[in-house]
Structure formats: C-alpha cells, structure tokens
PDB file of C-alpha atoms in Angstrom:
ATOM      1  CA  UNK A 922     -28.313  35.100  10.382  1.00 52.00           C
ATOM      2  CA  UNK A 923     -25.176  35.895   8.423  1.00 48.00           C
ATOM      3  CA  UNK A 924     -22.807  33.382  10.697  1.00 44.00           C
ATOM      4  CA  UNK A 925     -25.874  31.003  10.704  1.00 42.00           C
ATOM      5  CA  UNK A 926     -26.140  30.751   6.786  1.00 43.00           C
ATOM      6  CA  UNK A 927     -22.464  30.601   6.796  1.00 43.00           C
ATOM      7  CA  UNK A 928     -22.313  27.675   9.272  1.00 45.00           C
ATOM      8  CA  UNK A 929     -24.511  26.082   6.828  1.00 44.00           C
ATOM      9  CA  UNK A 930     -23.172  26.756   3.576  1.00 49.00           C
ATOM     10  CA  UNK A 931     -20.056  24.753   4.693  1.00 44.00           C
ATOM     11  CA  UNK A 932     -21.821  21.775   6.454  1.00 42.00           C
ATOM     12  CA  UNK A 933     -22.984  21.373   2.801  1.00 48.00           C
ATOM     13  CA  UNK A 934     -19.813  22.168   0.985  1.00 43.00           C
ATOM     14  CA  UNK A 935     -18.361  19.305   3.677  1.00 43.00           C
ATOM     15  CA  UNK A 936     -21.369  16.531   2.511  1.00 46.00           C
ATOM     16  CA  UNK A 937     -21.026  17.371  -1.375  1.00 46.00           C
ATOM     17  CA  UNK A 938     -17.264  17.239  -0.685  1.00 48.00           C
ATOM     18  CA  UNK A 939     -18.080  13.517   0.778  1.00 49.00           C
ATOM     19  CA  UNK A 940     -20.263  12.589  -1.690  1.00 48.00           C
ATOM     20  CA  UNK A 941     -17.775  13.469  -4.509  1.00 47.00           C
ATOM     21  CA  UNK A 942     -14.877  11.407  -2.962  1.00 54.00           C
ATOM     22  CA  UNK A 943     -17.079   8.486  -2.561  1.00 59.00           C
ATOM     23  CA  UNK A 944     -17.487   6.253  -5.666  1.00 64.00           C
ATOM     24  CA  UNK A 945     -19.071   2.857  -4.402  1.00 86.00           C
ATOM     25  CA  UNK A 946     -16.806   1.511  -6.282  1.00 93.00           C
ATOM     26  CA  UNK A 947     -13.356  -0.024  -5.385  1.00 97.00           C
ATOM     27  CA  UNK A 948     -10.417   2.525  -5.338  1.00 97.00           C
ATOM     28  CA  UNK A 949      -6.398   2.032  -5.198  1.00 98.00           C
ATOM     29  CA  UNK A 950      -5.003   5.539  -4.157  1.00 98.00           C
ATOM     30  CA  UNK A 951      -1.120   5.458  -4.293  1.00 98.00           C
ATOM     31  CA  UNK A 952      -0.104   8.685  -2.523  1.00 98.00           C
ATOM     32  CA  UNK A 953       2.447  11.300  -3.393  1.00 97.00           C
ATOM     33  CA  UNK A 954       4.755  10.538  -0.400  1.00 97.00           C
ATOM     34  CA  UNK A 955       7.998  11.352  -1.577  1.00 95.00           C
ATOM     35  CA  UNK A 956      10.587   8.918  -1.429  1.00 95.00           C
ATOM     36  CA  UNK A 957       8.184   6.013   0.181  1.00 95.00           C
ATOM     37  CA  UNK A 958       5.253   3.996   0.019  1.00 97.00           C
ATOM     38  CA  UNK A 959       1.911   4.579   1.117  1.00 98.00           C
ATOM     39  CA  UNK A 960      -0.984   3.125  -0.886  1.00 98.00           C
ATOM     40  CA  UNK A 961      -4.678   3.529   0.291  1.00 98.00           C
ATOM     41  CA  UNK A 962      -6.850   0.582  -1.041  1.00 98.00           C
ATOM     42  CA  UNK A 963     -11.001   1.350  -0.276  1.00 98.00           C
ATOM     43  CA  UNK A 964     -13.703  -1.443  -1.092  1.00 97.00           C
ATOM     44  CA  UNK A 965     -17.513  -0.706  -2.651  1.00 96.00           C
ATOM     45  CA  UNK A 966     -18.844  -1.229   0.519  1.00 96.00           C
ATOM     46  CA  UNK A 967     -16.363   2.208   2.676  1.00 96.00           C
ATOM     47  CA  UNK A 968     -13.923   0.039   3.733  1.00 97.00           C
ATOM     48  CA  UNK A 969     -10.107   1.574   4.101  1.00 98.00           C
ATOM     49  CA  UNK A 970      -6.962   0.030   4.336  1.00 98.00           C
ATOM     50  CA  UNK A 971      -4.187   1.608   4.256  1.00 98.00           C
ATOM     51  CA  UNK A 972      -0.685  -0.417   3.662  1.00 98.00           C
ATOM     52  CA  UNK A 973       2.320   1.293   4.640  1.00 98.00           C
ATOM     53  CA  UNK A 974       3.022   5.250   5.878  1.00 98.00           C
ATOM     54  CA  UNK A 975       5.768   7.127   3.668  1.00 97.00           C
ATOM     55  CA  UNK A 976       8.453   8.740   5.347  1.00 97.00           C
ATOM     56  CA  UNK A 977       7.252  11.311   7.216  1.00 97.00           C
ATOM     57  CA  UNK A 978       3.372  13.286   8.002  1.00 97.00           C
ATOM     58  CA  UNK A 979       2.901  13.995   4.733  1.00 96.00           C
ATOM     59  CA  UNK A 980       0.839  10.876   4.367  1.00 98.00           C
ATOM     60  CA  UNK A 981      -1.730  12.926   6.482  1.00 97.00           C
ATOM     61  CA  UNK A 982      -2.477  15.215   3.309  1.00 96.00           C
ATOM     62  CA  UNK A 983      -2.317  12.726   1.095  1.00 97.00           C
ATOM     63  CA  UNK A 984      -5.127  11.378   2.855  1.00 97.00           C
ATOM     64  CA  UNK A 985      -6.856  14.166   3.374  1.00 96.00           C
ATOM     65  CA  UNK A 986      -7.271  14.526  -0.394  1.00 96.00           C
ATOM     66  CA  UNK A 987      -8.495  10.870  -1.227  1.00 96.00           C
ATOM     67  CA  UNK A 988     -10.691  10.754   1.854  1.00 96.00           C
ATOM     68  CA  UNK A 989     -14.136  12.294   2.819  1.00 92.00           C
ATOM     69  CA  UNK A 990     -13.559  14.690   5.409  1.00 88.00           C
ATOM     70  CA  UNK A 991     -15.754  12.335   7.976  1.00 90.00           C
ATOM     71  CA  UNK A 992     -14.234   9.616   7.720  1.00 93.00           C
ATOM     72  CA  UNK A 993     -11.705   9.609  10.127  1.00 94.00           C
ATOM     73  CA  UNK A 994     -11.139   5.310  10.496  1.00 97.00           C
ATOM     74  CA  UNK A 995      -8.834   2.452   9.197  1.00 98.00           C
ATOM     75  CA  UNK A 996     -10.256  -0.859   9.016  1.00 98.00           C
ATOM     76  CA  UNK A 997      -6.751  -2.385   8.339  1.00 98.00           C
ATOM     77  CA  UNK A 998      -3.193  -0.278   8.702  1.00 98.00           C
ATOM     78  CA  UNK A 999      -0.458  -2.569   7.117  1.00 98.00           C
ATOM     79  CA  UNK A1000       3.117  -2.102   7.642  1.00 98.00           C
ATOM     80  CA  UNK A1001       4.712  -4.339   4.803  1.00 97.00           C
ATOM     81  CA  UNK A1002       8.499  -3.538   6.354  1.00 96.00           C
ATOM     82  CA  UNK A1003       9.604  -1.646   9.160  1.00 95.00           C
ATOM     83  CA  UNK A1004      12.018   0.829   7.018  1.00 96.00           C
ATOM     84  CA  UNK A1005      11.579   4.574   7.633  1.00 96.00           C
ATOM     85  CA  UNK A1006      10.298   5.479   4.164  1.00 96.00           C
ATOM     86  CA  UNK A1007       7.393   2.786   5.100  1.00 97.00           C
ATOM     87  CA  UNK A1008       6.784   3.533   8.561  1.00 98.00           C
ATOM     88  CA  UNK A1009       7.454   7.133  10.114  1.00 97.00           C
ATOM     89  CA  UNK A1010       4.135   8.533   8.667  1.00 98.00           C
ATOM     90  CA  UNK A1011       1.817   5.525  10.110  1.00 98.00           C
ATOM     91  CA  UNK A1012       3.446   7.178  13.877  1.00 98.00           C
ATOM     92  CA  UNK A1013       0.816  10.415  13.139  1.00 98.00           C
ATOM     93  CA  UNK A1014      -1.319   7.889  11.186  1.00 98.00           C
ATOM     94  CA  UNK A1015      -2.157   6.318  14.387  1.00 98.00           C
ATOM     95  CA  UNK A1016      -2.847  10.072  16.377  1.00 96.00           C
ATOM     96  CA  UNK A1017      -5.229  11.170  13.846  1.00 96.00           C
ATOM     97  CA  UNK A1018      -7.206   7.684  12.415  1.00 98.00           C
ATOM     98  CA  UNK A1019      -9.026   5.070  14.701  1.00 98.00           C
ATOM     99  CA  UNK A1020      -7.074   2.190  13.625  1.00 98.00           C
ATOM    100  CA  UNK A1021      -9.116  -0.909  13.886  1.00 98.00           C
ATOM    101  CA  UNK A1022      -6.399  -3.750  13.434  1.00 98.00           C
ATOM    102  CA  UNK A1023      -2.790  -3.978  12.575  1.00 98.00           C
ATOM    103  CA  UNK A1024      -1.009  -6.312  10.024  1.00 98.00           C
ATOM    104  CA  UNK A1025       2.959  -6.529   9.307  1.00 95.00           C
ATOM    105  CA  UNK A1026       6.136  -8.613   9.189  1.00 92.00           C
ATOM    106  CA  UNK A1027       8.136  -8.145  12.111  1.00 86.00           C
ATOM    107  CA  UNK A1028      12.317  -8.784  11.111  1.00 86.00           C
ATOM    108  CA  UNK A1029      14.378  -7.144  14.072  1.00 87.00           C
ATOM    109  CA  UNK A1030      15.430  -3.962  12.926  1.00 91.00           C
ATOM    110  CA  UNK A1031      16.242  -0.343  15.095  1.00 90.00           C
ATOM    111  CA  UNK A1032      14.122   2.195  14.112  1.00 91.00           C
ATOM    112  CA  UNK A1033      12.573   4.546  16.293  1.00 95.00           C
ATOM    113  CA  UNK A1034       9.664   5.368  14.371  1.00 96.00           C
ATOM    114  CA  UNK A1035       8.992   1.797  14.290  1.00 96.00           C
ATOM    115  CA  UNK A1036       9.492   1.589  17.864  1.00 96.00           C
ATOM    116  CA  UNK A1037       7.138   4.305  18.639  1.00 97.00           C
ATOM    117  CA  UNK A1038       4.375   2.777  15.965  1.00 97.00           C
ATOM    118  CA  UNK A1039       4.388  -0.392  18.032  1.00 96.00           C
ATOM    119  CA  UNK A1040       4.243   1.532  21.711  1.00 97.00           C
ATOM    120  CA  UNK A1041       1.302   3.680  20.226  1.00 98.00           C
ATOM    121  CA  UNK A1042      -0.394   0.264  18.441  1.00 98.00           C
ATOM    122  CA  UNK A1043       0.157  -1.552  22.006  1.00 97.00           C
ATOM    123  CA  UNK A1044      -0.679   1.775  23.663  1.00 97.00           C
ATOM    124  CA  UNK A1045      -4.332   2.084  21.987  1.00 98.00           C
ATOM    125  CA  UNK A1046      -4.627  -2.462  22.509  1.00 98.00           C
ATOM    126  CA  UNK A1047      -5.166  -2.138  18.409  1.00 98.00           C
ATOM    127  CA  UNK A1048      -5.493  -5.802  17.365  1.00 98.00           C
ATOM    128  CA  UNK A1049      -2.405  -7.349  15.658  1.00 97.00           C
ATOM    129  CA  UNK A1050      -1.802  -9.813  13.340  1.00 96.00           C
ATOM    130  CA  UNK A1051       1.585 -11.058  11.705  1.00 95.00           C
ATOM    131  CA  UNK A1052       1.317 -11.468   8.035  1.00 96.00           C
ATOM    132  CA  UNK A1053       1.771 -15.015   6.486  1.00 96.00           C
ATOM    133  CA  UNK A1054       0.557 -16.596   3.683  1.00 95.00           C
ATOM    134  CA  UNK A1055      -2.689 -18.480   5.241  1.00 87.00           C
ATOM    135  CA  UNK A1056      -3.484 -15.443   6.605  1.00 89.00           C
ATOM    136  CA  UNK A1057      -5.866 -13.395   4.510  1.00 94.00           C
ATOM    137  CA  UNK A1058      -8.776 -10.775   5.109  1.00 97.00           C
ATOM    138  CA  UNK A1059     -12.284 -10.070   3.164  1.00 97.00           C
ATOM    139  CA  UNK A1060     -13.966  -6.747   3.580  1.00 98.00           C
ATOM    140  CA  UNK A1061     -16.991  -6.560   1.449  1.00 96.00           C
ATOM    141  CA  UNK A1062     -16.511  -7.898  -1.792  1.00 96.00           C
ATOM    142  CA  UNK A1063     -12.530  -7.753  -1.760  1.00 98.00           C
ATOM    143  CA  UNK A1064     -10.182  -9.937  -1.024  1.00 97.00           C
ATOM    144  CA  UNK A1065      -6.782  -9.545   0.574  1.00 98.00           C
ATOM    145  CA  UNK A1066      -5.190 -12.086  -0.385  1.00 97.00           C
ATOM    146  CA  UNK A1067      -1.640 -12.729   1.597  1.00 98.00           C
ATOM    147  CA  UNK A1068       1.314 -14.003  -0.319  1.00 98.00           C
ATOM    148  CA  UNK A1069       4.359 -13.331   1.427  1.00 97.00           C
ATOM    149  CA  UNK A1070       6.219 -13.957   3.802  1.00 97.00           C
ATOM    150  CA  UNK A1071       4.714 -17.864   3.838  1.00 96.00           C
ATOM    151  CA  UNK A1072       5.695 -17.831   7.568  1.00 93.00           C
ATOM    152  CA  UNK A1073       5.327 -15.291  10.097  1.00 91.00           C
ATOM    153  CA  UNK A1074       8.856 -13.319  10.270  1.00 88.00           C
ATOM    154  CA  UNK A1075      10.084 -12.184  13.638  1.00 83.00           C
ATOM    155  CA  UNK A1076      13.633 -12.537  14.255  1.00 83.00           C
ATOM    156  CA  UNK A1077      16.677 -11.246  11.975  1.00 86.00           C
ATOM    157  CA  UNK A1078      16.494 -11.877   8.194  1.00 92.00           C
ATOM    158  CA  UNK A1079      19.139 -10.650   5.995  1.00 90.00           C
ATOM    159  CA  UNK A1080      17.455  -8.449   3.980  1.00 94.00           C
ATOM    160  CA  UNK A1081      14.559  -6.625   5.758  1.00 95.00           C
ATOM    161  CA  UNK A1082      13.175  -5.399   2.384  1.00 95.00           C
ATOM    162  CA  UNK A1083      12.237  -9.225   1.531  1.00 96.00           C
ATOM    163  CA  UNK A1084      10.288  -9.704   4.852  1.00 95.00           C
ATOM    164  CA  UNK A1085       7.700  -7.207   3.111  1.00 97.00           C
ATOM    165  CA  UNK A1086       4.019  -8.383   3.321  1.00 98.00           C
ATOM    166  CA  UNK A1087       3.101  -9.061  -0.227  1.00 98.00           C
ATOM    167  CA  UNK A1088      -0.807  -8.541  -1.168  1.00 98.00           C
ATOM    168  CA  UNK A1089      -2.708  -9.616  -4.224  1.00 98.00           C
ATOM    169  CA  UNK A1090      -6.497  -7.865  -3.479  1.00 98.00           C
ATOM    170  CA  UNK A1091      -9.071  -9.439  -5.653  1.00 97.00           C
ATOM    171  CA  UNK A1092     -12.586  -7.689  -6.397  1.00 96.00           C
ATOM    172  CA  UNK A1093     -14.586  -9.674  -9.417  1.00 94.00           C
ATOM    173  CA  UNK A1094     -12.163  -9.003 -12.077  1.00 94.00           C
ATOM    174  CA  UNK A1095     -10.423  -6.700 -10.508  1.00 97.00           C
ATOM    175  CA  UNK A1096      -6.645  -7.721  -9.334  1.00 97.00           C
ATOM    176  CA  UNK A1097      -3.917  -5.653  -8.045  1.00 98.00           C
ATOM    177  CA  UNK A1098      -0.564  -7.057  -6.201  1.00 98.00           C
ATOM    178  CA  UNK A1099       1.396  -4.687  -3.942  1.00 98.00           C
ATOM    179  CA  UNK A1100       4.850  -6.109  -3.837  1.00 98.00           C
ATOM    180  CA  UNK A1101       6.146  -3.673  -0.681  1.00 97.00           C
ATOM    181  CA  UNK A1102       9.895  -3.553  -1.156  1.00 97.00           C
ATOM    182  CA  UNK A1103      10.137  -7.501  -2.136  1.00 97.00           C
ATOM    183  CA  UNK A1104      13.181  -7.609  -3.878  1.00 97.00           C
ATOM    184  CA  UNK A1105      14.209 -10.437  -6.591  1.00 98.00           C
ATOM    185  CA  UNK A1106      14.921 -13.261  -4.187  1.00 97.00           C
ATOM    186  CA  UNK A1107      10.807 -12.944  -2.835  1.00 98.00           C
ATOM    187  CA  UNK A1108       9.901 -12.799  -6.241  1.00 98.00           C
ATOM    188  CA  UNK A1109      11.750 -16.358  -7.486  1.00 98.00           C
ATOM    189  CA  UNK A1110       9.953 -17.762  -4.224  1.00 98.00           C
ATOM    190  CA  UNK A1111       6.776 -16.551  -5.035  1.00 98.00           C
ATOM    191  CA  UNK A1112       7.656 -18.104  -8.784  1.00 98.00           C
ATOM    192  CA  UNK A1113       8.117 -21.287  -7.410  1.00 98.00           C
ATOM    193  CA  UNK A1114       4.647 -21.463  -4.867  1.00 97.00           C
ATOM    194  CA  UNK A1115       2.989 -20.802  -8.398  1.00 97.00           C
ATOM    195  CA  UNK A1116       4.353 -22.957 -10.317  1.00 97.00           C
ATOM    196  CA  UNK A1117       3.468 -25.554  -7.779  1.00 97.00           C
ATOM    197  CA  UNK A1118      -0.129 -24.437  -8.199  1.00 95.00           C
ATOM    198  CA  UNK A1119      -0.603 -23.082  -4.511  1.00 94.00           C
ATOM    199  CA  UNK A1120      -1.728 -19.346  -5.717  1.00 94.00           C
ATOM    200  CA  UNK A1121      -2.621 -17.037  -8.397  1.00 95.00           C
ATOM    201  CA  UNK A1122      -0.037 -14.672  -9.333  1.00 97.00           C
ATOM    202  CA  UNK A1123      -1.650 -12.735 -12.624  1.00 97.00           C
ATOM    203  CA  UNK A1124      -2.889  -9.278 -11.868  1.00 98.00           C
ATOM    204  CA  UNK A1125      -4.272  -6.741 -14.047  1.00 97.00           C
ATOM    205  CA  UNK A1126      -2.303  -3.742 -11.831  1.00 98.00           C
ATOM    206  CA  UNK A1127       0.954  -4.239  -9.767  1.00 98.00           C
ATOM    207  CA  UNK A1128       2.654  -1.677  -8.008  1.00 98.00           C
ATOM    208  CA  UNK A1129       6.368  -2.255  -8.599  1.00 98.00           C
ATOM    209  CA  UNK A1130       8.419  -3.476  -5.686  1.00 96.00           C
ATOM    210  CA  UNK A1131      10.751  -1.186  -4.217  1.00 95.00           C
ATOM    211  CA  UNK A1132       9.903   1.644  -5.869  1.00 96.00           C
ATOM    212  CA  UNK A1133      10.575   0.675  -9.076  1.00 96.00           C
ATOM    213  CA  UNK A1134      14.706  -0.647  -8.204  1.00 97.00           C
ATOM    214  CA  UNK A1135      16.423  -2.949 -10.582  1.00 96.00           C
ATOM    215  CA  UNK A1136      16.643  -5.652  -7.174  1.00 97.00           C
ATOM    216  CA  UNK A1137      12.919  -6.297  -8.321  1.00 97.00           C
ATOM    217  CA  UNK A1138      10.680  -6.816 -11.417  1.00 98.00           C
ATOM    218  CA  UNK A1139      12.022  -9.343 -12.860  1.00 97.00           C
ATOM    219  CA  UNK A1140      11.168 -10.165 -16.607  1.00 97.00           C
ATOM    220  CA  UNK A1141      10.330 -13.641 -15.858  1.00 97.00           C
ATOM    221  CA  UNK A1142       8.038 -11.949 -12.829  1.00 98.00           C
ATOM    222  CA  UNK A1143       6.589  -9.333 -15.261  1.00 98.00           C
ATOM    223  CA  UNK A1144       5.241 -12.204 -17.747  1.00 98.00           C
ATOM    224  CA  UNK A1145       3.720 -14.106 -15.387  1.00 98.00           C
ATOM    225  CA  UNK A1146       2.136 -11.365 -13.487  1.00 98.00           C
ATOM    226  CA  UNK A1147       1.287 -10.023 -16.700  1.00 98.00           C
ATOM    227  CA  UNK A1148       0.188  -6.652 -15.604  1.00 98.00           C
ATOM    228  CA  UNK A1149      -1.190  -3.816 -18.104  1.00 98.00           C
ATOM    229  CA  UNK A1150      -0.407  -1.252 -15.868  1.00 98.00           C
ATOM    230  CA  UNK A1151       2.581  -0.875 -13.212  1.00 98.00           C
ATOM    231  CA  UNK A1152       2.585   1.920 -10.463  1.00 98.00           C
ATOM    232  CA  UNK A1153       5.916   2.773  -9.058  1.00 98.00           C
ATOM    233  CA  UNK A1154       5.675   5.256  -6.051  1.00 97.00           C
ATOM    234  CA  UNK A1155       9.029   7.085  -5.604  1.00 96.00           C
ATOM    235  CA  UNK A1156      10.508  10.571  -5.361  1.00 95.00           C
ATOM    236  CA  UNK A1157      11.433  13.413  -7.156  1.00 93.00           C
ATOM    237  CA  UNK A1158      14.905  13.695  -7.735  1.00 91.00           C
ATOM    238  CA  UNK A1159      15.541  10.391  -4.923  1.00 92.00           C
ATOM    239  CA  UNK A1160      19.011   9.865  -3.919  1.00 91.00           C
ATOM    240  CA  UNK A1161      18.745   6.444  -5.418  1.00 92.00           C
ATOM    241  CA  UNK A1162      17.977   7.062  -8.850  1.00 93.00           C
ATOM    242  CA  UNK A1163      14.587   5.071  -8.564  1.00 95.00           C
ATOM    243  CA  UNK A1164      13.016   3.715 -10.550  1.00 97.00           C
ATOM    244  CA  UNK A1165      15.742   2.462 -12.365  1.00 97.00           C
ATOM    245  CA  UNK A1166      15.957   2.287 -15.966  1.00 96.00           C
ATOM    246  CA  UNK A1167      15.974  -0.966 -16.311  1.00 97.00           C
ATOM    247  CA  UNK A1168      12.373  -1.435 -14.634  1.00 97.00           C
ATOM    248  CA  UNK A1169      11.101   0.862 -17.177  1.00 97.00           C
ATOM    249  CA  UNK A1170      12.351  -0.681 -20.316  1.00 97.00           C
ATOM    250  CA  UNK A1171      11.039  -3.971 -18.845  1.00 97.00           C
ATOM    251  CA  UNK A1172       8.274  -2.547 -18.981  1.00 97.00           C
ATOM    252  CA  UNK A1173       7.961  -0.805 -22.030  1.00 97.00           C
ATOM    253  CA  UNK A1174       9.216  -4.394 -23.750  1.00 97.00           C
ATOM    254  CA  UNK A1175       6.628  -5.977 -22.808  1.00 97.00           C
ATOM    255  CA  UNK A1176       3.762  -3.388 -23.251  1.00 97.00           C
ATOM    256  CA  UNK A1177       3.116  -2.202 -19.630  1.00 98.00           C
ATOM    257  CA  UNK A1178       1.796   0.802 -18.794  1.00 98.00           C
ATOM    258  CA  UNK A1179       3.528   3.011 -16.174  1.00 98.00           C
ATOM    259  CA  UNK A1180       2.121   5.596 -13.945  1.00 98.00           C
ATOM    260  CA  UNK A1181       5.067   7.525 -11.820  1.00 97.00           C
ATOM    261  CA  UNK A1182       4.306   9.381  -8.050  1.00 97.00           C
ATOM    262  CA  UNK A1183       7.396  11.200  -8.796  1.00 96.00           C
ATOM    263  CA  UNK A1184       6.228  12.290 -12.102  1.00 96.00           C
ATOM    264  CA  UNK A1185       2.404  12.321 -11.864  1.00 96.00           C
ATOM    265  CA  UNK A1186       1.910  12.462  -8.240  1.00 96.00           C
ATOM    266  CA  UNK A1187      -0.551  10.525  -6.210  1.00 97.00           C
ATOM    267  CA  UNK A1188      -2.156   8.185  -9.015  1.00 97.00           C
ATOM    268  CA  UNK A1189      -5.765   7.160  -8.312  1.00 97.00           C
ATOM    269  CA  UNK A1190      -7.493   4.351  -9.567  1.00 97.00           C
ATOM    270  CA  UNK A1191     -10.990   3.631  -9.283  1.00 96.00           C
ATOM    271  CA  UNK A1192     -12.206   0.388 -10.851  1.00 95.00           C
ATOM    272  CA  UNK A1193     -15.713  -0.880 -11.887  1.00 83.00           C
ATOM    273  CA  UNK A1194     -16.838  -4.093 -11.421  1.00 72.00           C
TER     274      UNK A1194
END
C-alpha cells in the first residue's frame, strides 16, 4: 500500500509539474548554455522548436527545466550555423527528443559534432530543409518567418557566422527576431531587403546576434528593429569578453532593455496575446 500510494503521489507531482510548465500561451525560453546559443520557442497550441544546441549536453537540463516532463518531441530543431557553441548539444538533442524536421544553413565547415548531427539526422530519415528566405513555417498561430540567408547556402562562405538562419516569429502582436551569429555585413543586407519593402524588420524582442559582439547590432539596425527588450545569451566569464560594451551602451542609448544568460541565466518569456 505504502509503494502503491507512493507510485501515485509522484504520477501526480509529474501532471501538476506539467500543468505548471504549460501556459497556453506563447513562450521564448533562452537557455543558460554557457558560452552558446540555444533558444526554445513554444506556440499556444504545444508546439516546440528549438533553434540551435549550445556547446555541449547541458542543453539537456536546460530543457528539462522549461519542458513538461512528457513531452519528449521537437516539431522543428534549427541549426542557424554549424559552429560548436551552436551545434554539439543538438548531437544528444537528437538521442533524447523525437525530432520531427530539421532546418539550417549548410556553409562547408569541419566540425565533428556537426558531422555526427547530420549522420544521426540522416540516420533517424528526419526531414530536412535548407533555410532561405521564401522558406517559412506556421505552427498554430505563429509564424516563422525566414529572413536570412535569401538563398540556400551550401558551399564555402567567408564568414560562417553570416550564413546563420535569421528568424522573425510573429504571434498577433507578438514579434521576436533571432539573429543567430549574423554579424554586421547580414544585418546591412537585411537593411537593404527592407528598405526595398520585401519584409518587416520591427520586433518588439530581439535576441542580439552573436552573443551580444560588437561585429553585430548595429545602431542603424537597433532603430529600425526598434526592440524594447534585447536578450544576449553568452557566458560567464567567456574568453571573448561578450557581450561587448559597445552592444550595451547601444542599447542603453536608445532605451532597450537587456536581459543577460550570463548574468541572469536562462531568461523566460511568456507572452499574451
């Protein structure tokens, strides 16, 4: 009776855990990965997406603390890049989720976690599809709306950080951009296709490309973005001084909030319509 009551006790302490990290309401979850990206975007309706790994398993717990402890399933896993602080935790992503399609850029580039992500992708005939700018996805009530790269990458590019997928999801009045590791050159470009009227840039929440450097967030990107708040996922104590202080007084100039991983930890976001 004892192990009985006890069995039950946590099959309910499991479904109010559930219940209580389910909102019905869209979420943006950037996780505490360390020095990396790894941002977990879920839609009114239970769907997840999760763009980009970290740099190692960590991800895993990171998940584990957003996520209801049944739900065990990725409707979309995007790699934005294939550097290591992006991709090495979608390897165990990919053991412990059902993954049910892949999106990323593809730039040559020797890695061998990304080498083992695509034999385990190609292993478990997950669907893929290579990110370009006519290219977008709806789940539910949000849209992912795909701004970059405008072409499909595969190949060399000089810089692998600006063949990152760029992502503008839309829900109602909700907006948030994920810039990847786009650096200054992707954001001009981007400039330029909205100037010329072919997409929206404005978003109420960005989340600063790579990780908050000075090689992105421009000031002539901030104002037409015009976020009010700015996420920057990066590391305690990195090696590369992000985020830079030259992002930050951007953004204090011109009135944007900032929310830190490396100060704050994983910052969640949960947004009614």
């Amino acid at each position: 009776t004892i192990l009985l009551l006890t069995v039950l006790f946590g099959l309910i302490f499991t479904l109010a855990q559930d219940f209580l990290k389910t909102s019905g309401e869209l979420e943006l979850h950037v996780l505490d990965v360390g020095q990396g990206d790894a941002i977990l975007l879920q839609t009114p309706e239970g769907h997840n997406i999760l763009i980009d790994g970290g740099p190692s398993a960590s991800v895993l717990e990171g998940l584990g603390e957003v996520l209801a402890f049944s739900d065990r399933s990725l409707d979309l896993l995007v790699l934005t890049h294939p550097h290591e602080d992006h991709v090495a935790g979608l390897v165990p992503v990919l053991y412990r989720f059902e993954v049910k399609a892949v999106l990323l850029s593809a730039p040559d580039y020797e890695n061998q976690s990304y080498e083992v992500f695509l034999a385990r992708v190609a292993e478990l005939n997950i669907p893929v599809s290579f990110a370009e700018a006519e290219r977008n996805f709806q789940f539910g009530s949000v849209t992912l709306d795909v701004l970059y790269p405008f072409e499909t990458v595969q190949g060399e590019i000089e810089n692998v950080n600006n063949g990152s997928v760029v992502i503008r999801a839309v829900q109602g009045e909700n907006e948030i951009l994920l810039m990847g590791d786009a650096e200054l050159e992707v954001e001009a470009e981007l400039l330029a296709a909205w100037a010329a009227g072919e997409f929206e840039l404005a978003a109420d929440n960005l989340k600063a490309g790579h990780h908050g450097s000075r090689t992105s967030s421009s000031l002539e990107f901030l104002k037409v973005v015009s976020p009010e708040l700015m996420v920057i996922s990066s590391g305690e104590g990195n090696d590369y001084g992000h985020p830079h202080e030259e992002t930050l007084e951007k953004a204090e100039d011109l009135g944007i909030a900032v929310l830190r991983t490396d100060l704050e930890g994983t910052v969640s976001l949960i947004f009614e319509d």
